[in-house]
GROMACS .gro file of C-alpha atoms in nm:
model
  389
    1UNK     CA    1   0.666   0.798  -1.250
    2UNK     CA    2   0.331   0.937  -1.143
    3UNK     CA    3   0.439   1.377  -1.287
    4UNK     CA    4   0.219   1.344  -1.604
    5UNK     CA    5  -0.102   1.199  -1.460
    6UNK     CA    6  -0.094   1.424  -1.159
    7UNK     CA    7  -0.013   1.728  -1.392
    8UNK     CA    8  -0.339   1.669  -1.601
    9UNK     CA    9  -0.623   1.474  -1.363
   10UNK     CA   10  -0.494   1.671  -1.003
   11UNK     CA   11  -0.294   1.996  -1.104
   12UNK     CA   12  -0.449   2.182  -0.818
   13UNK     CA   13  -0.294   1.893  -0.567
   14UNK     CA   14   0.031   2.003  -0.741
   15UNK     CA   15  -0.029   2.417  -0.713
   16UNK     CA   16  -0.157   2.341  -0.298
   17UNK     CA   17   0.159   2.141  -0.229
   18UNK     CA   18   0.391   2.423  -0.409
   19UNK     CA   19   0.230   2.711  -0.177
   20UNK     CA   20   0.262   2.499   0.132
   21UNK     CA   21   0.640   2.477   0.045
   22UNK     CA   22   0.651   2.831  -0.050
   23UNK     CA   23   0.491   2.944   0.199
   24UNK     CA   24   0.715   2.707   0.450
   25UNK     CA   25   0.413   2.475   0.601
   26UNK     CA   26   0.571   2.203   0.518
   27UNK     CA   27   0.952   2.132   0.486
   28UNK     CA   28   1.083   1.963   0.253
   29UNK     CA   29   1.070   1.539   0.253
   30UNK     CA   30   0.750   1.549   0.252
   31UNK     CA   31   0.461   1.352   0.079
   32UNK     CA   32   0.118   1.577   0.007
   33UNK     CA   33  -0.236   1.399   0.021
   34UNK     CA   34  -0.561   1.458  -0.081
   35UNK     CA   35  -0.793   1.341   0.127
   36UNK     CA   36  -1.072   1.403  -0.091
   37UNK     CA   37  -0.950   1.229  -0.382
   38UNK     CA   38  -0.888   0.909  -0.174
   39UNK     CA   39  -1.181   0.906   0.018
   40UNK     CA   40  -1.328   0.918  -0.358
   41UNK     CA   41  -1.165   0.664  -0.493
   42UNK     CA   42  -1.202   0.460  -0.179
   43UNK     CA   43  -1.573   0.500  -0.234
   44UNK     CA   44  -1.507   0.418  -0.605
   45UNK     CA   45  -1.347   0.054  -0.533
   46UNK     CA   46  -1.623  -0.020  -0.245
   47UNK     CA   47  -1.911   0.072  -0.491
   48UNK     CA   48  -1.756  -0.142  -0.754
   49UNK     CA   49  -1.679  -0.463  -0.538
   50UNK     CA   50  -2.057  -0.426  -0.378
   51UNK     CA   51  -2.187  -0.442  -0.804
   52UNK     CA   52  -1.898  -0.790  -0.859
   53UNK     CA   53  -1.981  -0.999  -0.497
   54UNK     CA   54  -1.656  -0.928  -0.374
   55UNK     CA   55  -1.554  -0.771  -0.023
   56UNK     CA   56  -1.229  -0.539   0.044
   57UNK     CA   57  -0.977  -0.477   0.287
   58UNK     CA   58  -0.781  -0.208   0.272
   59UNK     CA   59  -0.409  -0.142   0.293
   60UNK     CA   60  -0.222   0.157   0.455
   61UNK     CA   61   0.121   0.072   0.426
   62UNK     CA   62   0.215   0.332   0.134
   63UNK     CA   63  -0.014   0.618   0.292
   64UNK     CA   64   0.202   0.622   0.575
   65UNK     CA   65  -0.048   0.475   0.815
   66UNK     CA   66  -0.188   0.738   0.871
   67UNK     CA   67  -0.510   0.825   1.111
   68UNK     CA   68  -0.684   1.049   0.933
   69UNK     CA   69  -0.653   0.887   0.557
   70UNK     CA   70  -0.787   0.597   0.741
   71UNK     CA   71  -1.088   0.704   0.870
   72UNK     CA   72  -1.168   0.882   0.499
   73UNK     CA   73  -1.120   0.527   0.356
   74UNK     CA   74  -1.293   0.348   0.659
   75UNK     CA   75  -1.671   0.532   0.573
   76UNK     CA   76  -1.625   0.379   0.234
   77UNK     CA   77  -1.419   0.014   0.343
   78UNK     CA   78  -1.504  -0.075   0.732
   79UNK     CA   79  -1.227  -0.317   0.728
   80UNK     CA   80  -0.829  -0.352   0.660
   81UNK     CA   81  -0.550  -0.559   0.591
   82UNK     CA   82  -0.257  -0.504   0.874
   83UNK     CA   83   0.075  -0.637   0.701
   84UNK     CA   84   0.219  -0.614   1.088
   85UNK     CA   85   0.170  -0.562   1.414
   86UNK     CA   86   0.286  -0.178   1.450
   87UNK     CA   87   0.001  -0.115   1.168
   88UNK     CA   88  -0.263  -0.278   1.314
   89UNK     CA   89  -0.281  -0.137   1.615
   90UNK     CA   90  -0.262   0.205   1.425
   91UNK     CA   91  -0.551   0.127   1.229
   92UNK     CA   92  -0.751  -0.008   1.566
   93UNK     CA   93  -0.645   0.341   1.713
   94UNK     CA   94  -0.842   0.485   1.418
   95UNK     CA   95  -1.150   0.325   1.465
   96UNK     CA   96  -1.129   0.081   1.134
   97UNK     CA   97  -1.228  -0.281   1.189
   98UNK     CA   98  -0.972  -0.589   1.156
   99UNK     CA   99  -1.042  -0.834   0.821
  100UNK     CA  100  -0.712  -0.928   0.810
  101UNK     CA  101  -0.412  -0.981   1.030
  102UNK     CA  102  -0.048  -1.113   0.917
  103UNK     CA  103  -0.144  -1.028   0.608
  104UNK     CA  104   0.253  -1.006   0.517
  105UNK     CA  105   0.402  -1.031   0.867
  106UNK     CA  106   0.290  -1.320   1.156
  107UNK     CA  107   0.133  -1.095   1.433
  108UNK     CA  108   0.410  -1.230   1.724
  109UNK     CA  109   0.304  -1.487   1.932
  110UNK     CA  110   0.362  -1.223   2.226
  111UNK     CA  111   0.084  -0.967   2.043
  112UNK     CA  112  -0.156  -1.201   1.955
  113UNK     CA  113  -0.358  -1.205   2.307
  114UNK     CA  114  -0.374  -0.766   2.219
  115UNK     CA  115  -0.520  -0.855   1.852
  116UNK     CA  116  -0.709  -1.149   1.894
  117UNK     CA  117  -0.959  -0.963   2.149
  118UNK     CA  118  -1.022  -0.694   1.864
  119UNK     CA  119  -1.178  -1.011   1.712
  120UNK     CA  120  -1.043  -1.015   1.386
  121UNK     CA  121  -1.240  -1.164   1.072
  122UNK     CA  122  -0.967  -1.389   0.988
  123UNK     CA  123  -0.595  -1.442   1.048
  124UNK     CA  124  -0.279  -1.548   0.809
  125UNK     CA  125  -0.144  -1.826   0.933
  126UNK     CA  126   0.196  -1.912   0.716
  127UNK     CA  127   0.266  -2.256   0.889
  128UNK     CA  128   0.144  -2.500   1.181
  129UNK     CA  129   0.331  -2.317   1.472
  130UNK     CA  130   0.155  -1.989   1.376
  131UNK     CA  131  -0.188  -2.196   1.406
  132UNK     CA  132  -0.121  -2.362   1.704
  133UNK     CA  133  -0.067  -1.982   1.862
  134UNK     CA  134  -0.316  -1.835   1.702
  135UNK     CA  135  -0.519  -2.098   1.834
  136UNK     CA  136  -0.396  -2.128   2.175
  137UNK     CA  137  -0.385  -1.782   2.168
  138UNK     CA  138  -0.817  -1.788   2.125
  139UNK     CA  139  -0.888  -2.038   2.337
  140UNK     CA  140  -0.807  -1.807   2.637
  141UNK     CA  141  -0.979  -1.574   2.540
  142UNK     CA  142  -1.315  -1.836   2.485
  143UNK     CA  143  -1.394  -1.833   2.110
  144UNK     CA  144  -1.281  -2.004   1.761
  145UNK     CA  145  -1.047  -1.733   1.530
  146UNK     CA  146  -1.069  -1.780   1.193
  147UNK     CA  147  -0.814  -1.838   0.991
  148UNK     CA  148  -0.683  -1.848   0.610
  149UNK     CA  149  -0.349  -2.042   0.462
  150UNK     CA  150  -0.090  -1.811   0.327
  151UNK     CA  151   0.042  -2.065   0.015
  152UNK     CA  152   0.435  -2.036  -0.013
  153UNK     CA  153   0.444  -1.850  -0.356
  154UNK     CA  154   0.570  -2.017  -0.699
  155UNK     CA  155   0.894  -2.003  -0.812
  156UNK     CA  156   1.025  -1.660  -0.940
  157UNK     CA  157   0.678  -1.526  -0.809
  158UNK     CA  158   0.808  -1.379  -0.457
  159UNK     CA  159   0.943  -1.127  -0.320
  160UNK     CA  160   1.290  -1.114  -0.115
  161UNK     CA  161   1.185  -1.076   0.275
  162UNK     CA  162   0.836  -1.232   0.187
  163UNK     CA  163   0.949  -1.619   0.172
  164UNK     CA  164   0.726  -1.836   0.363
  165UNK     CA  165   0.376  -2.007   0.339
  166UNK     CA  166   0.222  -2.341   0.318
  167UNK     CA  167   0.330  -2.598   0.032
  168UNK     CA  168   0.064  -2.650  -0.177
  169UNK     CA  169   0.167  -3.056  -0.213
  170UNK     CA  170   0.217  -3.000   0.185
  171UNK     CA  171  -0.115  -2.870   0.251
  172UNK     CA  172  -0.303  -3.163   0.359
  173UNK     CA  173  -0.106  -3.247   0.639
  174UNK     CA  174  -0.111  -2.877   0.759
  175UNK     CA  175  -0.485  -2.890   0.696
  176UNK     CA  176  -0.492  -3.239   0.944
  177UNK     CA  177  -0.265  -3.056   1.207
  178UNK     CA  178  -0.510  -2.737   1.196
  179UNK     CA  179  -0.776  -2.941   1.256
  180UNK     CA  180  -0.705  -3.109   1.547
  181UNK     CA  181  -0.657  -2.721   1.744
  182UNK     CA  182  -0.934  -2.612   1.883
  183UNK     CA  183  -0.915  -2.262   1.869
  184UNK     CA  184  -0.878  -2.211   1.498
  185UNK     CA  185  -1.138  -2.286   1.179
  186UNK     CA  186  -0.957  -2.270   0.878
  187UNK     CA  187  -1.210  -2.016   0.680
  188UNK     CA  188  -0.958  -2.009   0.297
  189UNK     CA  189  -0.663  -1.921   0.186
  190UNK     CA  190  -0.449  -1.672   0.036
  191UNK     CA  191  -0.063  -1.593  -0.124
  192UNK     CA  192   0.089  -1.288  -0.233
  193UNK     CA  193   0.117  -1.116  -0.492
  194UNK     CA  194  -0.165  -1.282  -0.660
  195UNK     CA  195  -0.185  -0.997  -0.982
  196UNK     CA  196   0.088  -0.781  -1.150
  197UNK     CA  197   0.111  -0.547  -1.366
  198UNK     CA  198   0.291  -0.586  -1.713
  199UNK     CA  199   0.556  -0.319  -1.676
  200UNK     CA  200   0.591  -0.221  -2.044
  201UNK     CA  201   0.169  -0.168  -2.054
  202UNK     CA  202   0.113  -0.182  -1.733
  203UNK     CA  203  -0.193  -0.447  -1.836
  204UNK     CA  204  -0.295  -0.657  -1.484
  205UNK     CA  205  -0.257  -0.993  -1.520
  206UNK     CA  206  -0.327  -1.299  -1.239
  207UNK     CA  207   0.018  -1.493  -1.151
  208UNK     CA  208   0.126  -1.845  -1.128
  209UNK     CA  209   0.048  -1.795  -0.704
  210UNK     CA  210  -0.356  -1.738  -0.768
  211UNK     CA  211  -0.367  -2.058  -0.927
  212UNK     CA  212  -0.235  -2.207  -0.608
  213UNK     CA  213  -0.477  -2.042  -0.384
  214UNK     CA  214  -0.743  -2.168  -0.639
  215UNK     CA  215  -0.603  -2.538  -0.594
  216UNK     CA  216  -0.521  -2.543  -0.211
  217UNK     CA  217  -0.915  -2.397  -0.151
  218UNK     CA  218  -1.055  -2.671  -0.403
  219UNK     CA  219  -0.790  -2.924  -0.181
  220UNK     CA  220  -0.936  -2.755   0.127
  221UNK     CA  221  -1.346  -2.774  -0.011
  222UNK     CA  222  -1.241  -3.159  -0.101
  223UNK     CA  223  -1.172  -3.219   0.290
  224UNK     CA  224  -1.479  -3.054   0.379
  225UNK     CA  225  -1.440  -2.713   0.434
  226UNK     CA  226  -1.729  -2.468   0.289
  227UNK     CA  227  -1.779  -2.114   0.185
  228UNK     CA  228  -1.343  -2.067   0.161
  229UNK     CA  229  -1.268  -1.711   0.106
  230UNK     CA  230  -1.025  -1.704  -0.141
  231UNK     CA  231  -0.765  -1.343  -0.056
  232UNK     CA  232  -0.586  -1.217  -0.407
  233UNK     CA  233  -0.385  -0.940  -0.259
  234UNK     CA  234  -0.166  -0.692  -0.488
  235UNK     CA  235  -0.262  -0.444  -0.761
  236UNK     CA  236  -0.666  -0.437  -0.608
  237UNK     CA  237  -0.806  -0.129  -0.848
  238UNK     CA  238  -1.074  -0.077  -1.051
  239UNK     CA  239  -0.927  -0.219  -1.378
  240UNK     CA  240  -0.867  -0.583  -1.149
  241UNK     CA  241  -1.224  -0.652  -0.945
  242UNK     CA  242  -1.352  -0.774  -1.257
  243UNK     CA  243  -1.058  -0.983  -1.289
  244UNK     CA  244  -1.080  -1.124  -0.932
  245UNK     CA  245  -1.429  -1.191  -0.960
  246UNK     CA  246  -1.416  -1.381  -1.284
  247UNK     CA  247  -1.166  -1.594  -1.170
  248UNK     CA  248  -1.354  -1.658  -0.785
  249UNK     CA  249  -1.112  -1.459  -0.549
  250UNK     CA  250  -1.362  -1.345  -0.285
  251UNK     CA  251  -1.191  -1.051  -0.152
  252UNK     CA  252  -0.921  -0.811  -0.288
  253UNK     CA  253  -0.691  -0.553  -0.031
  254UNK     CA  254  -0.655  -0.219  -0.263
  255UNK     CA  255  -0.399  -0.008  -0.124
  256UNK     CA  256  -0.192   0.203  -0.422
  257UNK     CA  257  -0.534   0.228  -0.616
  258UNK     CA  258  -0.625   0.433  -0.306
  259UNK     CA  259  -0.388   0.672  -0.435
  260UNK     CA  260  -0.471   0.596  -0.817
  261UNK     CA  261  -0.105   0.483  -0.868
  262UNK     CA  262  -0.038   0.115  -0.949
  263UNK     CA  263   0.155   0.068  -1.263
  264UNK     CA  264  -0.154   0.079  -1.466
  265UNK     CA  265  -0.195   0.468  -1.342
  266UNK     CA  266   0.145   0.549  -1.477
  267UNK     CA  267   0.067   0.454  -1.828
  268UNK     CA  268  -0.315   0.540  -1.843
  269UNK     CA  269  -0.439   0.825  -1.723
  270UNK     CA  270  -0.816   0.748  -1.833
  271UNK     CA  271  -0.818   0.534  -1.515
  272UNK     CA  272  -1.111   0.600  -1.251
  273UNK     CA  273  -0.943   0.622  -0.938
  274UNK     CA  274  -0.754   0.968  -0.930
  275UNK     CA  275  -0.386   1.051  -0.859
  276UNK     CA  276  -0.328   1.227  -0.512
  277UNK     CA  277  -0.050   1.267  -0.363
  278UNK     CA  278   0.291   1.446  -0.452
  279UNK     CA  279   0.616   1.448  -0.324
  280UNK     CA  280   0.745   1.783  -0.219
  281UNK     CA  281   1.129   1.874  -0.180
  282UNK     CA  282   1.359   2.110  -0.235
  283UNK     CA  283   1.725   2.238  -0.409
  284UNK     CA  284   1.975   2.146  -0.133
  285UNK     CA  285   2.261   2.283  -0.313
  286UNK     CA  286   2.409   2.301  -0.697
  287UNK     CA  287   2.704   2.044  -0.771
  288UNK     CA  288   3.002   2.263  -0.975
  289UNK     CA  289   2.841   2.116  -1.354
  290UNK     CA  290   2.584   2.258  -1.217
  291UNK     CA  291   2.344   1.937  -1.062
  292UNK     CA  292   2.086   2.070  -0.850
  293UNK     CA  293   2.030   1.807  -0.572
  294UNK     CA  294   1.751   1.800  -0.384
  295UNK     CA  295   1.743   1.671  -0.033
  296UNK     CA  296   1.603   1.306   0.015
  297UNK     CA  297   1.435   1.066   0.276
  298UNK     CA  298   1.147   0.960   0.096
  299UNK     CA  299   1.286   0.803  -0.220
  300UNK     CA  300   1.178   0.407  -0.304
  301UNK     CA  301   1.403   0.165  -0.488
  302UNK     CA  302   1.144   0.082  -0.664
  303UNK     CA  303   1.014   0.396  -0.743
  304UNK     CA  304   0.996   0.501  -1.111
  305UNK     CA  305   1.117   0.810  -1.084
  306UNK     CA  306   1.144   0.991  -1.438
  307UNK     CA  307   1.128   1.366  -1.389
  308UNK     CA  308   1.113   1.690  -1.090
  309UNK     CA  309   0.910   1.960  -1.177
  310UNK     CA  310   1.071   2.284  -1.056
  311UNK     CA  311   0.778   2.536  -1.060
  312UNK     CA  312   0.978   2.907  -0.972
  313UNK     CA  313   1.193   2.849  -1.315
  314UNK     CA  314   0.935   2.612  -1.474
  315UNK     CA  315   1.182   2.367  -1.574
  316UNK     CA  316   1.107   2.006  -1.570
  317UNK     CA  317   1.478   1.828  -1.460
  318UNK     CA  318   1.510   1.428  -1.512
  319UNK     CA  319   1.537   1.241  -1.218
  320UNK     CA  320   1.920   1.068  -1.213
  321UNK     CA  321   1.911   0.679  -1.077
  322UNK     CA  322   2.100   0.627  -0.736
  323UNK     CA  323   2.206   0.225  -0.624
  324UNK     CA  324   1.950   0.145  -0.361
  325UNK     CA  325   2.235   0.045  -0.130
  326UNK     CA  326   2.306   0.392  -0.072
  327UNK     CA  327   2.067   0.630   0.217
  328UNK     CA  328   1.918   0.873   0.031
  329UNK     CA  329   2.042   1.173   0.176
  330UNK     CA  330   2.010   1.365  -0.198
  331UNK     CA  331   1.917   1.302  -0.521
  332UNK     CA  332   2.050   1.440  -0.788
  333UNK     CA  333   1.863   1.614  -1.115
  334UNK     CA  334   2.028   1.645  -1.468
  335UNK     CA  335   2.177   1.956  -1.491
  336UNK     CA  336   1.916   2.290  -1.656
  337UNK     CA  337   2.106   2.290  -2.009
  338UNK     CA  338   2.046   2.643  -2.204
  339UNK     CA  339   1.652   2.691  -2.260
  340UNK     CA  340   1.373   2.898  -2.141
  341UNK     CA  341   1.331   2.936  -1.742
  342UNK     CA  342   1.593   3.063  -1.423
  343UNK     CA  343   1.838   2.825  -1.370
  344UNK     CA  344   1.769   2.648  -1.018
  345UNK     CA  345   1.854   2.819  -0.702
  346UNK     CA  346   1.922   2.722  -0.321
  347UNK     CA  347   1.523   2.711  -0.130
  348UNK     CA  348   1.397   2.613  -0.489
  349UNK     CA  349   1.029   2.368  -0.447
  350UNK     CA  350   1.093   2.056  -0.634
  351UNK     CA  351   0.735   1.842  -0.702
  352UNK     CA  352   0.782   1.479  -0.829
  353UNK     CA  353   0.541   1.224  -0.857
  354UNK     CA  354   0.676   0.813  -0.828
  355UNK     CA  355   0.601   0.485  -0.686
  356UNK     CA  356   0.611   0.471  -0.266
  357UNK     CA  357   0.586   0.235   0.063
  358UNK     CA  358   0.591   0.577   0.297
  359UNK     CA  359   0.624   0.348   0.568
  360UNK     CA  360   0.933   0.276   0.492
  361UNK     CA  361   1.098   0.609   0.437
  362UNK     CA  362   1.152   0.918   0.719
  363UNK     CA  363   0.955   1.124   0.551
  364UNK     CA  364   0.678   1.402   0.662
  365UNK     CA  365   0.313   1.294   0.529
  366UNK     CA  366   0.066   1.603   0.510
  367UNK     CA  367  -0.302   1.613   0.510
  368UNK     CA  368  -0.451   1.800   0.262
  369UNK     CA  369  -0.824   1.850   0.276
  370UNK     CA  370  -1.105   2.046   0.029
  371UNK     CA  371  -0.899   2.058  -0.237
  372UNK     CA  372  -1.225   1.898  -0.402
  373UNK     CA  373  -1.478   2.238  -0.296
  374UNK     CA  374  -1.161   2.485  -0.459
  375UNK     CA  375  -1.048   2.572  -0.050
  376UNK     CA  376  -0.766   2.369   0.046
  377UNK     CA  377  -0.666   2.322   0.408
  378UNK     CA  378  -0.352   2.158   0.564
  379UNK     CA  379  -0.549   1.969   0.834
  380UNK     CA  380  -0.226   1.784   0.981
  381UNK     CA  381   0.150   1.704   0.953
  382UNK     CA  382   0.253   1.348   1.045
  383UNK     CA  383   0.580   1.103   1.087
  384UNK     CA  384   0.563   0.826   0.834
  385UNK     CA  385   0.400   0.579   1.089
  386UNK     CA  386   0.120   0.828   1.181
  387UNK     CA  387   0.146   1.006   1.430
  388UNK     CA  388   0.082   1.333   1.426
  389UNK     CA  389   0.397   1.593   1.437
   0.00000   0.00000   0.00000
């Protein structure tokens, strides 16, 4: 999905990743991350948001919750949105500031005392019971916690596994109940996803969920709540920040734009953010019909993979589709067929660039610094949850 863009805009990362694998410094099933590019992307996004009067909370699930990358991003975007409790702990340990907890996954009730002690700017709640749990935990610590109301998504606009939220028609009742809770204050609204990119063109558009969030903010304002936030996550990037500002959002939550890997980046190599990661694996064996099998572990069902580059042979081979319900022990490439370049061999490096969510893989994450100055160095190896190896 992103291999052409990566080869055009960040060939130094491709060369460094291939060299690290050839030398045995990284194993197959490794994402190699360009620390300099990610920090540069964060700086671009922060400056544009500031120009437009928007606030950013950064997201790192797709980065493998990596502490080196968190620190680099936080130098420009200090606050984060954590999708779940595990991610929140990693972000907090790396020194970033809590912007929004419970972004996609509610904070478990028994974890609230620990995490509210960090004094997050907001906590997202999906129903009255969760608002009450936040209120009780905040009251026990002697303060009032700001909460964002997550709206139930529009029909057909919610991903399976992410159901929940307050229906717009029930928002008055929710607000009435939340206003009686002494430990919380309604500070704004959110929904997910609020922006999507057209599959054919990559062009971003606002979703029906965004419109629900706008209506919810208007309703809560009519109840006397002032200066309400509207966080509009999904596909936050240099291209979509003006769209968010124009339609009244106050917050964006950049994730894939930090690595230059939104769907728009796959279609338009001229986007400002630079592609900043490459997936490295190797040929494990070759089938009798000539198809090479590469080691898996880091493939993702929504990856939209096109091809793999095998640097030793100079070949680019198409990556065959695989059903999401099967474990990715291996992934098959097309047989090379006749033509220039040598046949793939066991151990050959294979480089791919596709959309990922590293935190749901079993991959290694390698961080490389110094590419922007021509002196790359491997600074660390981590697992997919950000733990040093």
